[in-house]
mmCIF file of C-alpha atoms in Angstrom:
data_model
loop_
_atom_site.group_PDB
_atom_site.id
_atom_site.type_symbol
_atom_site.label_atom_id
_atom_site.label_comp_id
_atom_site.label_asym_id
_atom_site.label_seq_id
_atom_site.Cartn_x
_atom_site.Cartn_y
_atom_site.Cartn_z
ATOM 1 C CA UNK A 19 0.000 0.000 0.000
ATOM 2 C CA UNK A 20 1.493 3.433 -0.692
ATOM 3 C CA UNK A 21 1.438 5.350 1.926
ATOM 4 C CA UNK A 22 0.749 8.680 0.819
ATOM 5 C CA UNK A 23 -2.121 7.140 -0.446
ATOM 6 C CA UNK A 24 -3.489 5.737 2.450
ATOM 7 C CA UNK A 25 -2.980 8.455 4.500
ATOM 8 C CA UNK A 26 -4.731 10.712 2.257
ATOM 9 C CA UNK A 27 -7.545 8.220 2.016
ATOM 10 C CA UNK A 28 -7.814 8.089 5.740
ATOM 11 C CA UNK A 29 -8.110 11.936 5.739
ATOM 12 C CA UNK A 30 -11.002 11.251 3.267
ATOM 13 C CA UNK A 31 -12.866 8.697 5.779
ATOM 14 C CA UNK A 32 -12.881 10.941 8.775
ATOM 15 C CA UNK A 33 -15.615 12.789 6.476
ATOM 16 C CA UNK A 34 -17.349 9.384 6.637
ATOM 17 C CA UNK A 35 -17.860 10.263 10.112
ATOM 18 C CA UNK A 36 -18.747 13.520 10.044
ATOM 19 C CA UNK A 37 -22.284 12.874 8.912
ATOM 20 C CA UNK A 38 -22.788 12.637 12.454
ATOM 21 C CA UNK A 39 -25.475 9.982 12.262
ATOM 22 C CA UNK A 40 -27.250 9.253 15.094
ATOM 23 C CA UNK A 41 -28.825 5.937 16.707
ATOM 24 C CA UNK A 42 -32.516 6.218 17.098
ATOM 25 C CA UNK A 43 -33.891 8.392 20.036
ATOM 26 C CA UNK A 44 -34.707 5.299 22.363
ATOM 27 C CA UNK A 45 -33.605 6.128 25.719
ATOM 28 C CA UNK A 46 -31.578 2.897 27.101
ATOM 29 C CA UNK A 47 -34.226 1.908 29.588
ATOM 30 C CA UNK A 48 -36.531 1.652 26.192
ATOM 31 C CA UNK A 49 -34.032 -0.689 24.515
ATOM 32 C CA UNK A 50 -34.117 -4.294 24.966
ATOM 33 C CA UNK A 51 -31.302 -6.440 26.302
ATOM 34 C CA UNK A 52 -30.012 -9.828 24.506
ATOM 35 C CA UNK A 53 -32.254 -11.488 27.503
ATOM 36 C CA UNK A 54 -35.414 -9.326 25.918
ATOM 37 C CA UNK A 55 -34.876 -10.357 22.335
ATOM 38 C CA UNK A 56 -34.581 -14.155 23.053
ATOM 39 C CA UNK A 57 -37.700 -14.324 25.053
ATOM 40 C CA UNK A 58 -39.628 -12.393 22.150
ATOM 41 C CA UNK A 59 -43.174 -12.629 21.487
ATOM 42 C CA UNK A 60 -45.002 -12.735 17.573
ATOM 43 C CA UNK A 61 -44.929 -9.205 18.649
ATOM 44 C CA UNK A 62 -41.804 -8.427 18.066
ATOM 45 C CA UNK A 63 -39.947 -11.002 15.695
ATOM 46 C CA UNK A 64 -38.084 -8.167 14.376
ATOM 47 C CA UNK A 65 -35.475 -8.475 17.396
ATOM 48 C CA UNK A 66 -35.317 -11.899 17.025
ATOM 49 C CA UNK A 67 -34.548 -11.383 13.745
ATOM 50 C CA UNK A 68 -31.301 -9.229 14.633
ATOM 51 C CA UNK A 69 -30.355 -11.010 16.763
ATOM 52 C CA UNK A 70 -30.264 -13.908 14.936
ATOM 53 C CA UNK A 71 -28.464 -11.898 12.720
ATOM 54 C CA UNK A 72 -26.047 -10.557 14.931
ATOM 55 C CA UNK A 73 -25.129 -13.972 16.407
ATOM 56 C CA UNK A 74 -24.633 -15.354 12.643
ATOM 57 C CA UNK A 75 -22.047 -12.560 12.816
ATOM 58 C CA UNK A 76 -20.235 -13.034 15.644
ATOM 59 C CA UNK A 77 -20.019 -17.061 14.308
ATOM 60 C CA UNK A 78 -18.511 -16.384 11.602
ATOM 61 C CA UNK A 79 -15.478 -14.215 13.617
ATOM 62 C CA UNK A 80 -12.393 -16.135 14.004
ATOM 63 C CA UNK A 81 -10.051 -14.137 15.973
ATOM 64 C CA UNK A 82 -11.360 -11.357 18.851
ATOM 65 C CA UNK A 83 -8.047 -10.413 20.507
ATOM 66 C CA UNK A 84 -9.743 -7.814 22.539
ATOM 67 C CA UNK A 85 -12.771 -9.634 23.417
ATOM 68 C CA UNK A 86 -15.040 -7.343 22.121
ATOM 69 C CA UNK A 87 -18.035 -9.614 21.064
ATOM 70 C CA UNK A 88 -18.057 -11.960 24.041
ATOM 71 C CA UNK A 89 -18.201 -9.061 26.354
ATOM 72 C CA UNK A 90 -20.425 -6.726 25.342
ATOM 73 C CA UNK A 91 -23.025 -9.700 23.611
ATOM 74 C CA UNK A 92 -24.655 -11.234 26.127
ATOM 75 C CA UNK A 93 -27.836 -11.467 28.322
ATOM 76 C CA UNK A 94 -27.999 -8.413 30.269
ATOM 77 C CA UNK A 95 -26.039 -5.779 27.192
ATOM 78 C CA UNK A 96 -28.514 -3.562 26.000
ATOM 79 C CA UNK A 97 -28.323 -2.580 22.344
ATOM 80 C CA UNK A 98 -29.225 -0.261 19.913
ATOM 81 C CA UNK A 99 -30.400 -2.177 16.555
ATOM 82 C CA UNK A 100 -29.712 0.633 13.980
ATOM 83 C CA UNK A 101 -25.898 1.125 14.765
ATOM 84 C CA UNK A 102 -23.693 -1.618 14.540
ATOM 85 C CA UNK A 103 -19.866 0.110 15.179
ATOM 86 C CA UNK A 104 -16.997 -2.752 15.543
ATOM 87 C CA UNK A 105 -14.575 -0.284 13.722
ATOM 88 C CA UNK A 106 -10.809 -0.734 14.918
ATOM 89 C CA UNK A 107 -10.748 -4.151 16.841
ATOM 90 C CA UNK A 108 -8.601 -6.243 14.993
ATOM 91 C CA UNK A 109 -11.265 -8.990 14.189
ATOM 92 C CA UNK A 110 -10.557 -11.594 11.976
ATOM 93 C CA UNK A 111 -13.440 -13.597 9.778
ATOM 94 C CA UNK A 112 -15.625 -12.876 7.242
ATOM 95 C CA UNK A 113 -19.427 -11.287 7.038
ATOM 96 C CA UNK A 114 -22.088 -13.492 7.162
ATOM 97 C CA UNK A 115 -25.485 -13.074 4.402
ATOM 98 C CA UNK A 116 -27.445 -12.982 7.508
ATOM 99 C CA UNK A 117 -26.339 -9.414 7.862
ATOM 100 C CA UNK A 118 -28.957 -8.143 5.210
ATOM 101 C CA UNK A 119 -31.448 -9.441 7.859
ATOM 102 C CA UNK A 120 -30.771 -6.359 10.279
ATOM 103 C CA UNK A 121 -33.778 -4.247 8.746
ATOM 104 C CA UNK A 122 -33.459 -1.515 11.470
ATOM 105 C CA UNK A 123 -29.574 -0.978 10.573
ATOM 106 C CA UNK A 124 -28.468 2.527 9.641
ATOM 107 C CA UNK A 125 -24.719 2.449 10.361
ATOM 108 C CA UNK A 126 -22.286 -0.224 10.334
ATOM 109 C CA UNK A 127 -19.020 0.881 11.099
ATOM 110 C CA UNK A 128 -16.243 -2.313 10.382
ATOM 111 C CA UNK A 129 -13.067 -0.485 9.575
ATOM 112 C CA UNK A 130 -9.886 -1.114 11.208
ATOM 113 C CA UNK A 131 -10.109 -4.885 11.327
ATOM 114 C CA UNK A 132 -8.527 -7.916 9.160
ATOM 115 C CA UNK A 133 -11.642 -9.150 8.176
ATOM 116 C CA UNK A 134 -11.855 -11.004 4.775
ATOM 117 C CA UNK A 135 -13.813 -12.897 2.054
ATOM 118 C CA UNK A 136 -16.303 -11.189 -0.102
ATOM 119 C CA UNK A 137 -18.453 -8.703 1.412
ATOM 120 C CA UNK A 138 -22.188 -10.143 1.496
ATOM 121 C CA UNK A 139 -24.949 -8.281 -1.123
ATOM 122 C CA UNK A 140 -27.072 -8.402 1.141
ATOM 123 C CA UNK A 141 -26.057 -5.323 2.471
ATOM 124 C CA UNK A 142 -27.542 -3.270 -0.131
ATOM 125 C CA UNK A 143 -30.579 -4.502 0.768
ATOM 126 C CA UNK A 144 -30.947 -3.104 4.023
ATOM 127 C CA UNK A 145 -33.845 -0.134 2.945
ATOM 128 C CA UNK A 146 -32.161 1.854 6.514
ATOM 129 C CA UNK A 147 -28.701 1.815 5.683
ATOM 130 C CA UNK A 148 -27.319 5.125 5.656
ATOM 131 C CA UNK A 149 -23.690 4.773 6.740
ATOM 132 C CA UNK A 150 -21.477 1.706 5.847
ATOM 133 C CA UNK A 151 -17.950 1.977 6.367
ATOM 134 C CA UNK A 152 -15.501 -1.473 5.610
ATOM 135 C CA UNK A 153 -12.260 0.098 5.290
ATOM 136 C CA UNK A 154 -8.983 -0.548 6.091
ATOM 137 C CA UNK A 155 -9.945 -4.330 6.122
ATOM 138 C CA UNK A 156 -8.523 -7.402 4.129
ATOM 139 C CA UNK A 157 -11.748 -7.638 1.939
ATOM 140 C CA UNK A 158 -11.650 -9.955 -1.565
ATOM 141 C CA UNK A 159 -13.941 -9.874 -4.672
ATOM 142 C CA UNK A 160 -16.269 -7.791 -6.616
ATOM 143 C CA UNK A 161 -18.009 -5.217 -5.308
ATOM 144 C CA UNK A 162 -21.591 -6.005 -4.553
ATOM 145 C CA UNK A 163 -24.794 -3.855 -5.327
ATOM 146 C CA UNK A 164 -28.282 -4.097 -4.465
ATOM 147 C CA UNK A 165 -31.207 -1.996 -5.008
ATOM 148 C CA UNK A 166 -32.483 -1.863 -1.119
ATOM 149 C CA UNK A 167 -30.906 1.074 0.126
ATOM 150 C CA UNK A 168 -32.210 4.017 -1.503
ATOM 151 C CA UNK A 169 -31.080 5.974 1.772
ATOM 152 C CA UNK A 170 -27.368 5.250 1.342
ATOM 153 C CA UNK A 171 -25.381 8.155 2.135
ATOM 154 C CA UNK A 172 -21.891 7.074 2.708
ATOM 155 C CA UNK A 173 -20.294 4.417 1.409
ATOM 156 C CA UNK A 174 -15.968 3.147 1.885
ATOM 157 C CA UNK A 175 -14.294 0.221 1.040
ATOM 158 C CA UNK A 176 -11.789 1.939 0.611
ATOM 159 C CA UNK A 177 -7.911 0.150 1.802
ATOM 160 C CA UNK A 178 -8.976 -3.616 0.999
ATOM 161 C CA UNK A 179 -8.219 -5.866 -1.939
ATOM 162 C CA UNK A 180 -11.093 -5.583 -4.035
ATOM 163 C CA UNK A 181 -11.032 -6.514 -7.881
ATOM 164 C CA UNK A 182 -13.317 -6.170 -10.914
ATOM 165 C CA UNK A 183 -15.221 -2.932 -12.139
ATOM 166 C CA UNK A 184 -17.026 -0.247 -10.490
ATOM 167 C CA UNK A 185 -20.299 -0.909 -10.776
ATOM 168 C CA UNK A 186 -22.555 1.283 -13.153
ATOM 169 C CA UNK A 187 -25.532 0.447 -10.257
ATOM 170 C CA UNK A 188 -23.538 2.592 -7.787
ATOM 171 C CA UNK A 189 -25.106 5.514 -9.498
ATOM 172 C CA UNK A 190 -28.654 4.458 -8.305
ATOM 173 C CA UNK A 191 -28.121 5.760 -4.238
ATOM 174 C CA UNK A 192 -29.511 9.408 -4.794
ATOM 175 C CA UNK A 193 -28.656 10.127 -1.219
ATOM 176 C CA UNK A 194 -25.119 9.248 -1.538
ATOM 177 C CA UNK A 195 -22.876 12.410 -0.293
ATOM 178 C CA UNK A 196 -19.419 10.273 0.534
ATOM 179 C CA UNK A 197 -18.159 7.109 -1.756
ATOM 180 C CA UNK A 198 -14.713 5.963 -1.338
ATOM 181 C CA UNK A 199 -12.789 2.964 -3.243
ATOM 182 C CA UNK A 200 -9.596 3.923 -3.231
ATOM 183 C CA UNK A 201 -6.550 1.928 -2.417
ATOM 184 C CA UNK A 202 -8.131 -1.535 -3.940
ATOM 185 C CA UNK A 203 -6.847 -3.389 -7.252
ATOM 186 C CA UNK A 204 -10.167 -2.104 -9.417
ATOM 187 C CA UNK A 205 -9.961 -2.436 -13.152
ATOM 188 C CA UNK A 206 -12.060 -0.738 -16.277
ATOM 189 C CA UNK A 207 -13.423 2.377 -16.131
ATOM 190 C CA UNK A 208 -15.366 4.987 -13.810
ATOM 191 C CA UNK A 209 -18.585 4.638 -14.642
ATOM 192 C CA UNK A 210 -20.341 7.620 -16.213
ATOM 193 C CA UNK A 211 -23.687 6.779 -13.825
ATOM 194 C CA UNK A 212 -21.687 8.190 -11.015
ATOM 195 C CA UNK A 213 -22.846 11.680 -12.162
ATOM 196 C CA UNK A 214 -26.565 10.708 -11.250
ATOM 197 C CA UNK A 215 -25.424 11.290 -7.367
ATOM 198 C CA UNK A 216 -25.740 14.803 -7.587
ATOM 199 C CA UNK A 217 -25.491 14.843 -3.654
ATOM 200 C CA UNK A 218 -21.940 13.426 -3.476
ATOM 201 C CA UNK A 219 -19.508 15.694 -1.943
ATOM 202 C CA UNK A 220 -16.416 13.594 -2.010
ATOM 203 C CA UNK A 221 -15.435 11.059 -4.584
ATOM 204 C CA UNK A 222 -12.409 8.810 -4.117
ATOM 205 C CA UNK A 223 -11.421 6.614 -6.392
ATOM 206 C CA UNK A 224 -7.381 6.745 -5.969
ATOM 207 C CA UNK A 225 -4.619 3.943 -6.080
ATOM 208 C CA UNK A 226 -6.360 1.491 -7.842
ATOM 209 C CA UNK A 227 -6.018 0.299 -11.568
ATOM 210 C CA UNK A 228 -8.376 2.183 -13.324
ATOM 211 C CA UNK A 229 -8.017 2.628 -17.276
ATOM 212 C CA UNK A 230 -9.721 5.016 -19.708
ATOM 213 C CA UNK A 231 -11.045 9.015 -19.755
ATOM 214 C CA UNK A 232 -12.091 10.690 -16.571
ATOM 215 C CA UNK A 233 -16.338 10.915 -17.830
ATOM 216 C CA UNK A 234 -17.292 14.566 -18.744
ATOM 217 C CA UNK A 235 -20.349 13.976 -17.021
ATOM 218 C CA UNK A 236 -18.787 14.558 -13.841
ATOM 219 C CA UNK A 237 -19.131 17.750 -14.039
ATOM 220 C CA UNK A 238 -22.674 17.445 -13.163
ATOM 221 C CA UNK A 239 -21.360 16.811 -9.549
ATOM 222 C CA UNK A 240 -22.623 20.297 -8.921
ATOM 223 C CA UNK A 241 -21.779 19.530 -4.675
ATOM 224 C CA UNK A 242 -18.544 17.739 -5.064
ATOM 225 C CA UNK A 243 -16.167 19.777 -2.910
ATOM 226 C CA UNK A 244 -13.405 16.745 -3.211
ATOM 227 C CA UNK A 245 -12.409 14.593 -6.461
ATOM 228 C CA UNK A 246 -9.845 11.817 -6.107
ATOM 229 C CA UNK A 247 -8.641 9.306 -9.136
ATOM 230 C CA UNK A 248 -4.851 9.886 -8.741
ATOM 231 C CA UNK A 249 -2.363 6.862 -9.212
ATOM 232 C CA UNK A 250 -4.323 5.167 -11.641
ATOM 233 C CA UNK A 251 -3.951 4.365 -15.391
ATOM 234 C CA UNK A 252 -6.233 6.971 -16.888
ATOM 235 C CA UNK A 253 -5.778 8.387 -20.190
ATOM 236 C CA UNK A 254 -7.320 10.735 -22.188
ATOM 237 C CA UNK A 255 -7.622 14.770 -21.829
ATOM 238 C CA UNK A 256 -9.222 16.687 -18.676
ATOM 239 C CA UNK A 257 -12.702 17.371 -19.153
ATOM 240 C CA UNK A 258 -13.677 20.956 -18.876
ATOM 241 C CA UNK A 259 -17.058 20.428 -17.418
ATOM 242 C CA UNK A 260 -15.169 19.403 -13.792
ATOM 243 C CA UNK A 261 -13.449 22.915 -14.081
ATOM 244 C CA UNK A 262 -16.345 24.634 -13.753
ATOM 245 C CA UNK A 263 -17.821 23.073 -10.009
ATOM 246 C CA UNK A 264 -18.224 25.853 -8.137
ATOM 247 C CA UNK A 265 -17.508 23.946 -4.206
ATOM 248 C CA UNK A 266 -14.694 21.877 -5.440
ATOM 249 C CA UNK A 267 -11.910 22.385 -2.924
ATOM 250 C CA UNK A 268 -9.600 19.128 -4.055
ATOM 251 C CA UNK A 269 -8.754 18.312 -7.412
ATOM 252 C CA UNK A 270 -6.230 15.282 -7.879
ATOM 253 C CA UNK A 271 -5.688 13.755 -10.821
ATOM 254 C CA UNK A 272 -2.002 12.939 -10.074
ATOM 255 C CA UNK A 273 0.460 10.416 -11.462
ATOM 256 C CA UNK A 274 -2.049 8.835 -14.369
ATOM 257 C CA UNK A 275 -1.203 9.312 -18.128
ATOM 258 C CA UNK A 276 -3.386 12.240 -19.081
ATOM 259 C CA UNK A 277 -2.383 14.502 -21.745
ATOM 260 C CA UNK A 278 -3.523 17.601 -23.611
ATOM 261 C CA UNK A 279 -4.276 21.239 -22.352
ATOM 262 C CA UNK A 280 -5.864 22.247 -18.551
ATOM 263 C CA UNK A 281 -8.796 23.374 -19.600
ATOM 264 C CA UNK A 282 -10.094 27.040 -19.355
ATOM 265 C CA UNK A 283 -13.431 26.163 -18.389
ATOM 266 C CA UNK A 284 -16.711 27.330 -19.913
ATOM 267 C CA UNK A 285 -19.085 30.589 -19.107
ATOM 268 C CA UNK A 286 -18.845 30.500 -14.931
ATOM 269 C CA UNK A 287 -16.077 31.183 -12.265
ATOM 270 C CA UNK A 288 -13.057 28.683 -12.860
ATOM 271 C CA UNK A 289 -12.937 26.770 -9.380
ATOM 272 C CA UNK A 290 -13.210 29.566 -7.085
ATOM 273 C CA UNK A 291 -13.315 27.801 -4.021
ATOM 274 C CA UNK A 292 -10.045 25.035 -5.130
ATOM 275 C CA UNK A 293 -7.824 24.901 -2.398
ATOM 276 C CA UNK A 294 -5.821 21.487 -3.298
ATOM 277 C CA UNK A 295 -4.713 21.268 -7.382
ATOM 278 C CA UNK A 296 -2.746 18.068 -8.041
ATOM 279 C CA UNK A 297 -1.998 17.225 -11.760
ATOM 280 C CA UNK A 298 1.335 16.423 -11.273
ATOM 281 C CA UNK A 299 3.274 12.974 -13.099
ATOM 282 C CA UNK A 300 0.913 13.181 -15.696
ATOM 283 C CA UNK A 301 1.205 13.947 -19.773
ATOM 284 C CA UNK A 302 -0.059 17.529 -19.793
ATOM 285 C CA UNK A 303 1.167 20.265 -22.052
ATOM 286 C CA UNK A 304 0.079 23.613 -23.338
ATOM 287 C CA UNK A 305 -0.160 26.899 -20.791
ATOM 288 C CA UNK A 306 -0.134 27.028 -16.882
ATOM 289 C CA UNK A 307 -3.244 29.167 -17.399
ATOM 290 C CA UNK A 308 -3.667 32.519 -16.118
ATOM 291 C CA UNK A 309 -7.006 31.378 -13.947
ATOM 292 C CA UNK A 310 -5.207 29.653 -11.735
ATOM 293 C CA UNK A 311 -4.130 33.165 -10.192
ATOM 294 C CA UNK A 312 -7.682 34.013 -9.786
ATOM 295 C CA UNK A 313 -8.389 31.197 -7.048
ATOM 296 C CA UNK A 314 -7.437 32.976 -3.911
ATOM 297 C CA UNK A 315 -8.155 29.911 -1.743
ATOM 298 C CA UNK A 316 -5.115 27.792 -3.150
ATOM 299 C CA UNK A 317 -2.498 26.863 -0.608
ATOM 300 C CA UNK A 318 -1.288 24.074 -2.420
ATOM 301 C CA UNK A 319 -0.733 23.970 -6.339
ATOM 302 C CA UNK A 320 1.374 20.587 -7.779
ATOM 303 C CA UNK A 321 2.102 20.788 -11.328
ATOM 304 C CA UNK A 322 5.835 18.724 -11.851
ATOM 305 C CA UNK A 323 6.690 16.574 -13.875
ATOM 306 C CA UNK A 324 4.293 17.111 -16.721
ATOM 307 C CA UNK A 325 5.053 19.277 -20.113
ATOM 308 C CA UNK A 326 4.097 22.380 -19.702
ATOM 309 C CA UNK A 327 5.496 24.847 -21.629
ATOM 310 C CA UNK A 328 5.619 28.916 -21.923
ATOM 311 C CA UNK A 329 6.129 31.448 -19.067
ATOM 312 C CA UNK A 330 5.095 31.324 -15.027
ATOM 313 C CA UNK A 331 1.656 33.256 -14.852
ATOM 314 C CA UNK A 332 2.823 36.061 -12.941
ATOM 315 C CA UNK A 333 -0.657 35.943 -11.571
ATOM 316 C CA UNK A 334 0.162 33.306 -9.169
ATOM 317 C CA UNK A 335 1.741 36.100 -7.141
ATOM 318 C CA UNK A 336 -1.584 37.039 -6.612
ATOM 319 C CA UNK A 337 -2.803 33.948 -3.908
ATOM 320 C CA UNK A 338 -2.172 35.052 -0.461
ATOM 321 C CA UNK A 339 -2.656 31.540 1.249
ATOM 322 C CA UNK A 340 -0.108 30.013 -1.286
ATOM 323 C CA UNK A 341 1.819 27.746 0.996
ATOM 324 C CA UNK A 342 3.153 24.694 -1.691
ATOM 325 C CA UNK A 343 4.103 25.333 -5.180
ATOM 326 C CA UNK A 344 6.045 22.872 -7.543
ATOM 327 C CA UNK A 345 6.315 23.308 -10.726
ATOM 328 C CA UNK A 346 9.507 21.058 -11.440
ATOM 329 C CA UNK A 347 10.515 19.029 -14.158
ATOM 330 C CA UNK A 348 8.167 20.703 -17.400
ATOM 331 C CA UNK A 349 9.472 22.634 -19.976
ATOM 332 C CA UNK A 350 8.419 26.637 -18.630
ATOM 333 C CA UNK A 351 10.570 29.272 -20.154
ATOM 334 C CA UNK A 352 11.129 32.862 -19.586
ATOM 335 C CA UNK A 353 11.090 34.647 -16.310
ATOM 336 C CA UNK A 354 11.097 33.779 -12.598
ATOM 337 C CA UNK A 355 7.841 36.287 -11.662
ATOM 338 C CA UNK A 356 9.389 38.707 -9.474
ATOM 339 C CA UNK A 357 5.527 39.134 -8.305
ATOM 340 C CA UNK A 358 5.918 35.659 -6.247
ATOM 341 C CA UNK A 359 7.551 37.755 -3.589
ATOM 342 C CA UNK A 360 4.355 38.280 -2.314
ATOM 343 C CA UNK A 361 3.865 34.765 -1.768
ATOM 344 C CA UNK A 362 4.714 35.141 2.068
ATOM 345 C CA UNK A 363 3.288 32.334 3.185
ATOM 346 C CA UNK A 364 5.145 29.980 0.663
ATOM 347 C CA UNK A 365 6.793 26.681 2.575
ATOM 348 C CA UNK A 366 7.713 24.618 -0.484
ATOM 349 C CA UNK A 367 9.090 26.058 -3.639
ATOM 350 C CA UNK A 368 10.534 24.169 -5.933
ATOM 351 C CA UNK A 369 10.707 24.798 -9.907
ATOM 352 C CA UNK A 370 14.174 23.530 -11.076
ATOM 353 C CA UNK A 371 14.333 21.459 -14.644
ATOM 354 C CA UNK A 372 13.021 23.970 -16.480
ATOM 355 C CA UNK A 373 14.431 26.485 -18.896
ATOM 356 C CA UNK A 374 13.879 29.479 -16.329
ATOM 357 C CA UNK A 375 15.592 32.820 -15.813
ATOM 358 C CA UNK A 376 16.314 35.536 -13.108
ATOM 359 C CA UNK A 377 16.148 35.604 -9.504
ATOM 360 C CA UNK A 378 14.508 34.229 -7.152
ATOM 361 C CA UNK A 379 12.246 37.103 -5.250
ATOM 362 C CA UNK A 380 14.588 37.212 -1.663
ATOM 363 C CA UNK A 381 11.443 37.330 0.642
ATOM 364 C CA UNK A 382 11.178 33.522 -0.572
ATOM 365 C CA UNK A 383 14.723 33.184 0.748
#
């Protein structure tokens, strides 16, 4: 696993939890212990039902180091059926079908662990589900779909050893706001449907093996505030459309093999609110365009190792939060822009391997 990429994808998760979620608004005295559920009346079969479930579950664990299950399920625990949060106990096993049969579930939290095998469809067919986190496990196959939970709002399996396609059905959750694969061994494209979640906010797709054009019709992600696909094998030019989403804050498109022009986007403001711009180890060419200097949120701006050509912008002078710039390794000509000695807060400057000229501005030091 690279860990740059992981550790941005972490980064990424903590949005997962964010959401802020909650369990249902039973007090504890209202919610039935294990002792409750097994004595159930016709009444109410749906407890039996979870935990019948939930039991399936913990059968199908082969390693609890910290003793998690057997001490908190028994007799006399009390539980909450619509949050289900084993994140970060190093369990060991794989996920039983009966899982699908928790029809009160809206969060199941499993990241952190070492748990394996195929994760069960049955999942998506929970109607409840809201939150469903299995990162940063040791998780094999295809990734399943299912056409139960139209309330789906965040959604990592992100860090795990997935293979096969993205599939086009992951466009169907119109609630979805966080979806995270990154950091698997996924193959063939990104599916175009992915524009039809028009509520998704951050999209990470990094570090897998992804081929093909990054789809124009994500630029219909008219909330997406983060977009991830670096380290990937993606080809093709950047699409304009994504240039003109007003909340995007992270753009990284990084080490793929993308060539042509950045594009000067279309009628509206070019990415006024980008704070992140990562295109670097890429194919690119053409003009570091003047825009760019427009974007007064940008602290971080990564453009080496491309082909870029012509002078700096001296507009760039013009972003007061700058803090990262690299522009190494293209093939930029003409003068260093004595306007980057405004750049005060720049940390990391670095634009050697070019064909560049002059002085560096002495309040960069």
């Amino acid at each position: 696993m690279n860990a740059e990429a992981a550790s941005l994808d972490y980064e990424c998760l903590l949005s997962l939890l964010e959401l802020g979620i909650s369990c249902s608004r039973e007090s504890p005295k209202e919610r039935p212990t294990m002792e409750d559920v097994v004595q159930t009346t016709e009444s109410s079969t749906d407890y039996s039902t979870d935990l019948s479930a939930l039991l399936a579950l913990k059968g199908r664990i082969t390693s609890d180091p910290h003793d998690v299950l057997s001490r908190s399920w028994n007799a006399n625990t009390s539980f909450c059926s619509c949050i289900l949060d084993l994140s970060n106990n190093s369990l060991s096993g794989h996920l039983p079908d009966d899982l699908g049969r928790l029809r009160r579930l809206k969060t199941l939290f499993l990241e952190g662990n070492r748990l394996s095998g195929p994760i069960p469809p049955s999942i998506f067919n929970i109607s409840s589900l809201e939150l469903l986190n299995c990162a940063i496990n040791e998780f094999s196959g295809y990734i399943p779909t299912g056409t139960g939970s139209a309330n789906l709002q965040a959604l990592s399996f992100a860090i795990n050893q997935l293979t096969g396609t993205i599939p086009a059905e992951l466009g169907n959750y119109p609630e979805l706001r966080f979806l995270s694969l990154s950091v698997n061994n996924l193959t063939g494209l990104i599916p175009p449907s992915i524009a039809n979640l028009t509520q998704l906010t951050i999209l990470e797709l990094s570090s897998n093996n992804l081929q093909g054009g990054i789809p124009t019709e994500l630029g219909r992600l008219i909330n997406s505030e983060v977009l991830h696909v670096k380290q990937n094998g993606l080809t093709g030019t950047l699409p304009s459309s994504i240039f003109n989403l007003s909340s995007l804050q992270i753009l990284a498109v990084s080490k793929n093999m993308l060539t042509g022009y950045i594009p000067k986007g279309g009628n509206g403001p070019w990415l006024p609110l980008i704070q992140k711009f990562y295109l670097d180890d890429n194919r690119l060419t053409g003009l570091i365009p003047q825009q760019l200097g427009q974007c007064k949120y940008l602290i971080d701006i990564e453009l080496y190792n491309n082909q870029f050509m012509g002078n700096i912008p001296v507009e760039l002078g013009n972003l007061p939060s700058l803090r990262i710039l690299l522009l190494y390794s293209n093939n930029l000509s003409g003068p260093i822009p004595s306007s980057f000695g405004n750049l005060t807060k720049l940390e990391q400057f670095e634009i050697d391997s070019n064909n560049l000229y002059g002085m560096i501005p002495n309040e960069l030091g």
